[in-house]
Coordinates of C-alpha atoms in Angstrom, one line a residue:
Chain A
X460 CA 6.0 -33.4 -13.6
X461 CA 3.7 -31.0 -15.7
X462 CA 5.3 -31.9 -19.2
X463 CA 6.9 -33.9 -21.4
X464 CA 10.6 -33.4 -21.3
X465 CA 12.1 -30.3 -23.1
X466 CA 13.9 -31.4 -26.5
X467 CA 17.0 -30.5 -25.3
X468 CA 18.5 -30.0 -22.2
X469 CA 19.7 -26.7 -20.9
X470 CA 23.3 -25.3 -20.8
X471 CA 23.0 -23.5 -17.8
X472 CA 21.1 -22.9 -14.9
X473 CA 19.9 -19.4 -13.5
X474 CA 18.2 -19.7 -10.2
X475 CA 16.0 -16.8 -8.5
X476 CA 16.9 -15.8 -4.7
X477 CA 14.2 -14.7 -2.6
X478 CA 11.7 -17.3 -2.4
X479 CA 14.0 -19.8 -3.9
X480 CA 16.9 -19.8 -2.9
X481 CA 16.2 -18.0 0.7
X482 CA 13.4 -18.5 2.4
X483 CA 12.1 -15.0 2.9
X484 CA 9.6 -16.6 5.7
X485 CA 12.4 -17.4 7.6
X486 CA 12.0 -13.7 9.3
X487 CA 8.4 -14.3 10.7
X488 CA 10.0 -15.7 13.7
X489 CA 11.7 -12.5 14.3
X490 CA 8.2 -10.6 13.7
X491 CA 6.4 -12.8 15.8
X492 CA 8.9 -11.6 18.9
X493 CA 8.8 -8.2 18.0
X494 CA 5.2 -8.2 17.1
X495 CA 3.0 -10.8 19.5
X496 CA 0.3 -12.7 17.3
X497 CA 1.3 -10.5 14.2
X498 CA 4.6 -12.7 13.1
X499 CA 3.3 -14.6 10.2
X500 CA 0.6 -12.3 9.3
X501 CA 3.5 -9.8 8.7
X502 CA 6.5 -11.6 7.1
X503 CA 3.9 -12.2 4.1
X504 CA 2.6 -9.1 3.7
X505 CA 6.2 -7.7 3.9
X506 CA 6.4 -10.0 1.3
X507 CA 3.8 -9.2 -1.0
X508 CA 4.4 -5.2 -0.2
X509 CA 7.7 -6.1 -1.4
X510 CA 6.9 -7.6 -4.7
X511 CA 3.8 -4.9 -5.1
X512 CA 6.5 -2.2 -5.0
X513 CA 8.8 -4.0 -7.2
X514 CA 6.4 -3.3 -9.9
X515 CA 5.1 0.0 -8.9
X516 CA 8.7 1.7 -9.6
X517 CA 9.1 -0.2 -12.5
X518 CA 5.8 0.8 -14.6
X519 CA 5.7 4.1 -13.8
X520 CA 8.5 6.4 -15.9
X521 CA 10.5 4.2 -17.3
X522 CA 12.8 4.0 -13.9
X523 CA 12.3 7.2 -12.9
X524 CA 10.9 6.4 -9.5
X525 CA 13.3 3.0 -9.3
X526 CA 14.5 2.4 -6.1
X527 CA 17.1 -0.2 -5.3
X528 CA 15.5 -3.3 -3.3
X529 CA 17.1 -2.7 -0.6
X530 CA 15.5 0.5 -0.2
X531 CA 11.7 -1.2 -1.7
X532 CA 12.4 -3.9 1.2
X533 CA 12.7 -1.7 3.6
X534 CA 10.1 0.2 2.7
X535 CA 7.2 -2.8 2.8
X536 CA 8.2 -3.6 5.9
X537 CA 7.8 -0.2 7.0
X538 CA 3.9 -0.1 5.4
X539 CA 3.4 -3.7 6.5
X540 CA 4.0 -2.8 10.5
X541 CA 1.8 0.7 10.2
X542 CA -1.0 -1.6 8.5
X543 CA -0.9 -4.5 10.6
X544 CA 0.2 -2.9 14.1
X545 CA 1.4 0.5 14.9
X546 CA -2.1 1.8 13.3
X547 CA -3.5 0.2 16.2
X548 CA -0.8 1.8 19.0
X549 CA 0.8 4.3 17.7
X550 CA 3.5 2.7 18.2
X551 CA 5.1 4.4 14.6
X552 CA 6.0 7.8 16.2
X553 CA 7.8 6.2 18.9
X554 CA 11.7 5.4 18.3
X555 CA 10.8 1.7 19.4
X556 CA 9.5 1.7 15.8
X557 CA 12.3 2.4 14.0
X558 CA 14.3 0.0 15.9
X559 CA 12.4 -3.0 15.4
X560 CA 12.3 -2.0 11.5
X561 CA 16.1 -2.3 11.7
X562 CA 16.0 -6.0 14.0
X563 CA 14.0 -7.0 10.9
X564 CA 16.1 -5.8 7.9
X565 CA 19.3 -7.0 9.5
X566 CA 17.4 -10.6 9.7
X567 CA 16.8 -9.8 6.1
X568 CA 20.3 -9.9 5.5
X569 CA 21.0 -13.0 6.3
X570 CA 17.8 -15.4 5.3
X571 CA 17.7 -19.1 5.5
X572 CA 18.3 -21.1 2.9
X573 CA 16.2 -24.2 1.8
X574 CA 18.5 -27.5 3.3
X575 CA 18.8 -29.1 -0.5
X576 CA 20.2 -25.7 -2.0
X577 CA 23.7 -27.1 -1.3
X578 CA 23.6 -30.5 -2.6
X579 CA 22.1 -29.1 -5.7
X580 CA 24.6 -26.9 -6.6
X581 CA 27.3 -28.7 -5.3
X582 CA 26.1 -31.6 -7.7
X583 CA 25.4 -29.2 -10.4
X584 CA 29.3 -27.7 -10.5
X585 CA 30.6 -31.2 -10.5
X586 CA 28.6 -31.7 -13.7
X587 CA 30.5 -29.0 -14.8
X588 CA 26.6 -26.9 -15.8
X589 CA 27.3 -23.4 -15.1
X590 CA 24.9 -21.5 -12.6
X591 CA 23.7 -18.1 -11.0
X592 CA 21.5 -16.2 -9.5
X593 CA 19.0 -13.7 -11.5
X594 CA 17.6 -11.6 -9.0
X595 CA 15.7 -8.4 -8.1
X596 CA 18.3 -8.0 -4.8
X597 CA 20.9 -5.6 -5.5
X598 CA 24.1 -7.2 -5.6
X599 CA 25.5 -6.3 -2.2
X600 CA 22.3 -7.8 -0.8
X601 CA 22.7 -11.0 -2.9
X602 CA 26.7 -11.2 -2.1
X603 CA 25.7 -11.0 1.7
X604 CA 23.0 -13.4 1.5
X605 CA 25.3 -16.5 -0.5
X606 CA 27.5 -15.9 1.9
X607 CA 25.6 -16.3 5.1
X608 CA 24.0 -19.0 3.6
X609 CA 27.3 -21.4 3.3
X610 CA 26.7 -20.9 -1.0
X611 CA 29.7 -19.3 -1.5
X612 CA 31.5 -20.5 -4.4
X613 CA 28.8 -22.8 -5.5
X614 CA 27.4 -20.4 -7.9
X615 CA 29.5 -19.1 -11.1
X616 CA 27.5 -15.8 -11.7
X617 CA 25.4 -13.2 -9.3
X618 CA 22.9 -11.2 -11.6
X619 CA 21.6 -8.0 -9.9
X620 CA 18.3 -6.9 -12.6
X621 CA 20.0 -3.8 -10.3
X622 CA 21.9 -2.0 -13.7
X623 CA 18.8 -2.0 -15.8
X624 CA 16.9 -0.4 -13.4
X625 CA 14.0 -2.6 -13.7
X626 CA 12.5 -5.3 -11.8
X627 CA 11.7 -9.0 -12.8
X628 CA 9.3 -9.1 -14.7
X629 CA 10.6 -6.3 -17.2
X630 CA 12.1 -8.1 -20.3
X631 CA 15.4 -6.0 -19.7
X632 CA 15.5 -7.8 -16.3
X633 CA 15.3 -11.5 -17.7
X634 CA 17.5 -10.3 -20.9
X635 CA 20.3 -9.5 -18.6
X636 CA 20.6 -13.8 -18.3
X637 CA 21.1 -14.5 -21.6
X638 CA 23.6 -11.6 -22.1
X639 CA 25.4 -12.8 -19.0
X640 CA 25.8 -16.0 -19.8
X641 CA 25.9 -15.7 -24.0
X642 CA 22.8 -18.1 -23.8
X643 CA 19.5 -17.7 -25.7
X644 CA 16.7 -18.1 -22.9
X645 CA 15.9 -21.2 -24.7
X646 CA 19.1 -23.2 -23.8
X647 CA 18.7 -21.4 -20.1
X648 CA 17.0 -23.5 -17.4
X649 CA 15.5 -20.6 -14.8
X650 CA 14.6 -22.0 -11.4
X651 CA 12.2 -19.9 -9.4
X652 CA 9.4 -20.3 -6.7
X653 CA 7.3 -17.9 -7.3
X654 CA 5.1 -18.4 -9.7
X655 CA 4.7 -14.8 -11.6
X656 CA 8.5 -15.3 -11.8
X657 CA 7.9 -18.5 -13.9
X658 CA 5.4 -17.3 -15.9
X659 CA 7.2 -14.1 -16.9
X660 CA 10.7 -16.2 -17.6
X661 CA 8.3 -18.5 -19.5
X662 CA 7.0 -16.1 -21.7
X663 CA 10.6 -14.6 -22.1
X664 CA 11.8 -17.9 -23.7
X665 CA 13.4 -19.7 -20.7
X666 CA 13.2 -23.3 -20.0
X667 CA 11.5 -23.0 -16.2
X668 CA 11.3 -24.7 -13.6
X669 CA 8.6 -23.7 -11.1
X670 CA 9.5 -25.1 -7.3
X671 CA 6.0 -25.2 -5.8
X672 CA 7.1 -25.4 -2.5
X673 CA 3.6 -24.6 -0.3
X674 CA 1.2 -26.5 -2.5
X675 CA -0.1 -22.8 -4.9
X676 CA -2.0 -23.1 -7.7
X677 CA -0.1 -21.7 -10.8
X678 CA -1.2 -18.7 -12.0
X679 CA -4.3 -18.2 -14.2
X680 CA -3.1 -16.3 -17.7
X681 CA -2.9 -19.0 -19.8
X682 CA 0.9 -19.9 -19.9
X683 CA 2.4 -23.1 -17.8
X684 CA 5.7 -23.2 -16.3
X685 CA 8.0 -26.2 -18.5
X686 CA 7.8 -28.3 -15.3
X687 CA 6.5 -27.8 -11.8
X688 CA 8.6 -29.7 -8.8
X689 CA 8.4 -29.3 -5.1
X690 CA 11.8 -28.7 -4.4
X691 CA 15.2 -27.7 -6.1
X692 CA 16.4 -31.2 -6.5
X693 CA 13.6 -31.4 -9.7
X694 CA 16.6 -29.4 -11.6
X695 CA 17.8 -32.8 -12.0
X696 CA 14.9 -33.9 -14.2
X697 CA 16.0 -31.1 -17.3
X698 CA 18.9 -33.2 -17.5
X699 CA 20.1 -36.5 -18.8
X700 CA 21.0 -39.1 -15.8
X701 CA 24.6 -38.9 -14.9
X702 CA 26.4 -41.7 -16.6
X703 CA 28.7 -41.8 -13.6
Chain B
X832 CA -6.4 17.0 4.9
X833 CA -3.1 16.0 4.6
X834 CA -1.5 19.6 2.4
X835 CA -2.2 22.9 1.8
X836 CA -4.8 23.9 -1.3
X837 CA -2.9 23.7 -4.4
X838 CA -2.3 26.6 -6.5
X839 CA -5.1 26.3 -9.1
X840 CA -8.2 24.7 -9.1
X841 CA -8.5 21.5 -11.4
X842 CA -10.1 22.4 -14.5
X843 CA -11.5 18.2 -14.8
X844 CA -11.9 15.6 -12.5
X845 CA -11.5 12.4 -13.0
X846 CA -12.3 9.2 -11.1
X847 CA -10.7 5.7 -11.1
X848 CA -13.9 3.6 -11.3
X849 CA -13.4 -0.1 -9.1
X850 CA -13.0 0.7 -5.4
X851 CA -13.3 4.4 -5.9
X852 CA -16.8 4.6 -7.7
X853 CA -18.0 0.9 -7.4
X854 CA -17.2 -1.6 -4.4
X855 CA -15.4 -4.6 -5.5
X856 CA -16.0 -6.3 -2.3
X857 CA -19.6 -6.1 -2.4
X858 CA -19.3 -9.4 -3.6
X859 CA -18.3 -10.9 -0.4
X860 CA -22.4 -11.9 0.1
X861 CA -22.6 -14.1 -2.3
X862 CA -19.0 -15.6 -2.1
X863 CA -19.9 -16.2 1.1
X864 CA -23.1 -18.4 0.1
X865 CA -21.4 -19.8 -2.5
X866 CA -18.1 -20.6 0.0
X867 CA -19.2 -20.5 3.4
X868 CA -16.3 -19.0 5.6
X869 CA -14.6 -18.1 2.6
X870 CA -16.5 -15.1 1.4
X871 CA -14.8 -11.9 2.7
X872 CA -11.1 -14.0 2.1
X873 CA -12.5 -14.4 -1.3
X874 CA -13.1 -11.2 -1.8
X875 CA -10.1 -9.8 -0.9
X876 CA -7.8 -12.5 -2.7
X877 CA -9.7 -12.2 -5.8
X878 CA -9.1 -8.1 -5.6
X879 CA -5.2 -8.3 -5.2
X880 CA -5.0 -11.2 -7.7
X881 CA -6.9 -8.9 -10.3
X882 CA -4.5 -6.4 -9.4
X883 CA -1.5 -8.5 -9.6
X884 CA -2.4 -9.6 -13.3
X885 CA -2.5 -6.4 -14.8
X886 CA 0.7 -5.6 -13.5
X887 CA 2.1 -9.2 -14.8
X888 CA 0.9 -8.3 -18.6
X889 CA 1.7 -4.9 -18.7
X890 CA 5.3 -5.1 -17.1
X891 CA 6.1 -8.0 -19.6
X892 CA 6.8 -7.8 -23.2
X893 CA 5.5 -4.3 -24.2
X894 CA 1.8 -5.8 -24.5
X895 CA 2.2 -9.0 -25.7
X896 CA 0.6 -10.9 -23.1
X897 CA -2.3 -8.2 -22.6
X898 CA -5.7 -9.4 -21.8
X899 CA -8.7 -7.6 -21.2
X900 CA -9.6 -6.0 -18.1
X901 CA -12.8 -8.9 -17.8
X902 CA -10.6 -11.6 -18.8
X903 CA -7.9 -10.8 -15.8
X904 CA -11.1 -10.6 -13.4
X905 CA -12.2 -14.3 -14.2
X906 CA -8.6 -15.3 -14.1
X907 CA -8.3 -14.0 -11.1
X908 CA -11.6 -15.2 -9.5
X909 CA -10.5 -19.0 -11.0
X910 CA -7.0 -18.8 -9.1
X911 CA -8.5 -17.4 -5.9
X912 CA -11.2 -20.4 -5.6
X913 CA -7.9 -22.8 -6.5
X914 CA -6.0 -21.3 -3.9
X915 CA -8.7 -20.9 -0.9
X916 CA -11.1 -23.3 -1.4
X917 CA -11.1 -25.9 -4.2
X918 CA -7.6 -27.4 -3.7
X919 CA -8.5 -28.4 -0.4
X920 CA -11.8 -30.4 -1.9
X921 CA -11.2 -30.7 -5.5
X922 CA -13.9 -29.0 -6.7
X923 CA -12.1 -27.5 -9.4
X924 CA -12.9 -30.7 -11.5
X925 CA -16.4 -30.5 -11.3
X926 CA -19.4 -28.3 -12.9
X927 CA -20.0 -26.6 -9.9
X928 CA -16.9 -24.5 -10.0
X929 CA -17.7 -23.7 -13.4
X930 CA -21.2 -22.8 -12.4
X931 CA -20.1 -20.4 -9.1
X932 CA -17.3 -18.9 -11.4
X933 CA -20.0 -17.6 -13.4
X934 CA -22.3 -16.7 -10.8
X935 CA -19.6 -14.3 -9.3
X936 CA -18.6 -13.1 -12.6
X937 CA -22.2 -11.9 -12.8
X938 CA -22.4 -10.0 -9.8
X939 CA -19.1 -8.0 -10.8
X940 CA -20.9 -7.3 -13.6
X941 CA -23.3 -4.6 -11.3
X942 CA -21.2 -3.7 -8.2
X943 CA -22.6 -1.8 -5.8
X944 CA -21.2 1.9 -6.2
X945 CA -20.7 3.9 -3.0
X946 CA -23.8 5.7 -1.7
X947 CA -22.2 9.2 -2.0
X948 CA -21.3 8.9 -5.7
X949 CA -24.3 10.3 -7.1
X950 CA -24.9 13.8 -5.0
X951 CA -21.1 14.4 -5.7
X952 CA -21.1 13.7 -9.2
X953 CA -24.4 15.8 -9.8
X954 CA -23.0 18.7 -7.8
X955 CA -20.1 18.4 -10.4
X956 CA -22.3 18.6 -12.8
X957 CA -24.7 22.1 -11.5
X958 CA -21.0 24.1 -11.7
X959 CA -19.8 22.7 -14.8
X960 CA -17.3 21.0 -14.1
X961 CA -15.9 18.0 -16.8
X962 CA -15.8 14.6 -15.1
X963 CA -14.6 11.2 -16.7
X964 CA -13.8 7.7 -15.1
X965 CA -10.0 6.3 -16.2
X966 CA -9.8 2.7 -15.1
X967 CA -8.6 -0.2 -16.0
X968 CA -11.6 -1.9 -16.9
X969 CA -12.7 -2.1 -20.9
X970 CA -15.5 -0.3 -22.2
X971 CA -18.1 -2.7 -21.9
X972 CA -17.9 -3.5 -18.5
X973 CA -17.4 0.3 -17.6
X974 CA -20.4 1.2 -19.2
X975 CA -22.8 -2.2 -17.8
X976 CA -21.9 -0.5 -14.4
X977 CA -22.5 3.1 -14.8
X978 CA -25.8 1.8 -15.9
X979 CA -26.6 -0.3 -13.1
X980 CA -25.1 2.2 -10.6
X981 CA -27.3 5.1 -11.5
X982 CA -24.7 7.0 -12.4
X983 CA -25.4 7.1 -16.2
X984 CA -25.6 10.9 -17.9
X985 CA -23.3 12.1 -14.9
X986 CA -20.0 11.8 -16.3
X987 CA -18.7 13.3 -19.7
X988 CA -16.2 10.4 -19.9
X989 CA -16.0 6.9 -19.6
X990 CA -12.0 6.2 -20.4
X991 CA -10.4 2.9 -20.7
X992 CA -7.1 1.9 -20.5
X993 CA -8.1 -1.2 -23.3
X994 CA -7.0 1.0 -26.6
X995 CA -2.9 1.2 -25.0
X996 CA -3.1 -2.5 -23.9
X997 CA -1.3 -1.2 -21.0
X998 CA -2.9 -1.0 -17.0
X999 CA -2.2 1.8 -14.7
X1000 CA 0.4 2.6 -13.5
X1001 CA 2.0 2.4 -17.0
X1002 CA 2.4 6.7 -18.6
X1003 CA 0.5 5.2 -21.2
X1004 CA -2.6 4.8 -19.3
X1005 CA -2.8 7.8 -17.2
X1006 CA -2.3 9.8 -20.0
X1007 CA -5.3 8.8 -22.0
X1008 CA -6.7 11.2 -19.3
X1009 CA -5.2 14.3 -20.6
X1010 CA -5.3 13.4 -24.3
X1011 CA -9.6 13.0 -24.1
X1012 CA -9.8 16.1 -21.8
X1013 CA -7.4 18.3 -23.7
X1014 CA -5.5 19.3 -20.3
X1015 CA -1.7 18.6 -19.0
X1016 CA -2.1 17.0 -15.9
X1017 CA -1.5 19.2 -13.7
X1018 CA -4.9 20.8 -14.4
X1019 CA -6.8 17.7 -13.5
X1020 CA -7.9 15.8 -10.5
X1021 CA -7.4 12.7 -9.8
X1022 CA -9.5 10.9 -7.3
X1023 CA -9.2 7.1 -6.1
X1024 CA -9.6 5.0 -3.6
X1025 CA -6.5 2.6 -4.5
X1026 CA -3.4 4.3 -2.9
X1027 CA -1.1 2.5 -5.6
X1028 CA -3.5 4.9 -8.1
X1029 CA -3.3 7.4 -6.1
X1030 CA 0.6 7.1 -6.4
X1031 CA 0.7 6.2 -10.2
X1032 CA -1.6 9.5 -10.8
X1033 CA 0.5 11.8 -8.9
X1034 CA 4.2 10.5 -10.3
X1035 CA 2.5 11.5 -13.9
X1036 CA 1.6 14.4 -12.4
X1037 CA -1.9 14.9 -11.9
X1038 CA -3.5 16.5 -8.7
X1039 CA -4.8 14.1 -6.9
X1040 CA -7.3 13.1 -4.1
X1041 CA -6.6 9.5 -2.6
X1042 CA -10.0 8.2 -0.5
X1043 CA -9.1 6.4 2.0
X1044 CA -11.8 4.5 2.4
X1045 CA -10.8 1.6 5.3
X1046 CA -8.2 3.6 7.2
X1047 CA -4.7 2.5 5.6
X1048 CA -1.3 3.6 5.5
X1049 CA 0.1 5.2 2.3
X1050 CA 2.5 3.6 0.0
X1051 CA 6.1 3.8 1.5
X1052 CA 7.7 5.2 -1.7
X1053 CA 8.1 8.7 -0.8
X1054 CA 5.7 10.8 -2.5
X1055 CA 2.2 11.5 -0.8
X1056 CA -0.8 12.2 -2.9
X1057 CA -2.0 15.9 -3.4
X1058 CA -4.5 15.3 -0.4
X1059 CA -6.4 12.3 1.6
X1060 CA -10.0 12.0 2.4
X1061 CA -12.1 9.9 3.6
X1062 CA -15.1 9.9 1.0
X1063 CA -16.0 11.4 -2.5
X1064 CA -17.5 14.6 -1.1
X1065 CA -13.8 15.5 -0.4
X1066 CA -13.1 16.3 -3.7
X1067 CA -14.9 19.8 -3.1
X1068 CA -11.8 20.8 -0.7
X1069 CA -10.0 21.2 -4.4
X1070 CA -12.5 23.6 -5.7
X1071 CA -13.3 27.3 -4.1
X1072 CA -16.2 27.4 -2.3
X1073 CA -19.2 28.1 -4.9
X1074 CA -20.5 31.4 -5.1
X1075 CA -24.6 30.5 -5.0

């Protein structure tokens, strides 16, 4: 929508997870149980705790203080209660606590997908465009989630940023792409919904495609995405119609 | 509060400078006349956006997307009016926005600094003790609001991060602190307000004091910061009681 198309399309197609893939919302239904009047509140600033820490271990000491996201996941859902709720009642020193923490993660394992994921991929393999995922979940995570989500199969490589030891939007992160599939960034089309995630595949050389699915604007540092679209189906618009 | 004294007293101390020394949310008033019902949100968004950008251009490309400290902050300020206010009436397209942009940018220009800053920093001062802000901001705007705080000829240094193009948390950053003091860490205080500071300040080693100013949790991440207070005046607790 944003641009003019790019000069050539891409050879492959690298799509983020959370946010993109699976919708990481899809747990404030859980939190809203758990925690009365607190459910959405929560499930985005577990969200943004997530991210925050994300970037936390990967500025400081050059990995010394990574953490696998698993581990960071859990971790902002842990801050995210004690800020929003248990502050209030205490509830953190009780072992109530500790139990809803786990009702959460294991909803965590096992996200929603968005409903055109499928057709998109399925679409995508029978044009014969090789896919993945380039994510910040570790790969156990990631394997868990394709699989719950009915993607199985549909997606030809599963990047975990997990062996560099450094989070999206490290360089090393978006490098491990091209080296996986033996692409410069510029022949890679990478699919994400959150917008720093653009920007920072942007300015490592990827074509991008930002899917703006709640209306955002984009961010503000002087770099736009390649396209913007509102749902996974504008992968189609990087490519040539099908001359079937 | 929250640990025994450590072993030696800190020889420096040094102080992050917005939301430790001067209140970024003290523009609230006038985003709240300039956005009715938006003010405090705007506040707050325009806070963890600032945040969120220094993190984006440090993490990405060893410092090749850096922008100054003032730059982020408009940035910021532009994509929090998008998000809360002007993409619901369009008022992004006209020379109002320009206009209340400015305005805001103005009043972060002269925060308000929090009323205990001055008796601590002068008490510093009568035993002879170094003191220094390190913060993310670039020198102009650091000094602009020592000025207009009163706090001018009470701190020996005024450190930004701007010559390493690289925000805290990055090493780089915190240890501008010991380079201009002459001490290893581990002989200095650290005091902020910002509990991902706090963090970043004690993984590189220094002692540090984290002010807890509006009753949060900690970051999840494992460590705790040398000690937690509740105002400036608690930096005293790192210092033996003085003799006169």
């Amino acid at each position: 929508m944003s641009r003019p198309a790019p000069l050539t399309p891409p050879r492959a197609v690298l799509f983020d997870a959370y946010g993109t893939l699976f919708d990481v919302y899809s747990v404030a239904l859980l939190a809203e149980q758990l925690f009365p009047g607190q459910g959405q509140a929560l499930s985005v600033l577990w969200r943004d705790k997530q991210i925050e820490y994300t970037r936390l271990v990967t500025t400081c000491n050059e990995g010394a203080h990574y953490q696998p996201f698993w581990e960071l996941t859990r971790a902002a859902l842990v801050f995210a209660i004690k800020k929003l709720v248990a502050h209030a009642d205490g509830a953190s020193a009780t072992g109530l606590f500790d139990e809803k923490v786990e009702q959460l993660m294991n909803q965590y394992r096992s996200l929603s997908a968005f409903p055109e994921n499928r057709s998109v991929l399925q679409t995508l393999k029978e044009r014969c465009i090789p896919t993945g995922i380039l994510s910040n979940g570790d790969a156990s995570m990631l394997q868990l989630a394709v699989k719950s989500s009915g993607l199985h199969g549909l997606l030809d490589h599963i990047i975990s940023v997990d062996p560099v030891r450094k989070y999206k939007t490290a360089p090393q992160a978006y490098a491990l792409g091209e080296s996986t599939l033996g692409l410069p960034a510029s022949k890679i089309l990478f699919v994400s919904s959150n917008a720093w995630d653009s920007l920072g595949a942007t300015w490592h050389g990827y074509q991008t495609l930002w899917v703006n699915r709640y209306q955002l604007p984009f961010e503000e540092l002087g770099t736009q995405p390649t396209r913007t679209g509102t749902t996974l189906r504008d992968v189609f618009d990087f490519f040539p119609p099908s001359s079937s």
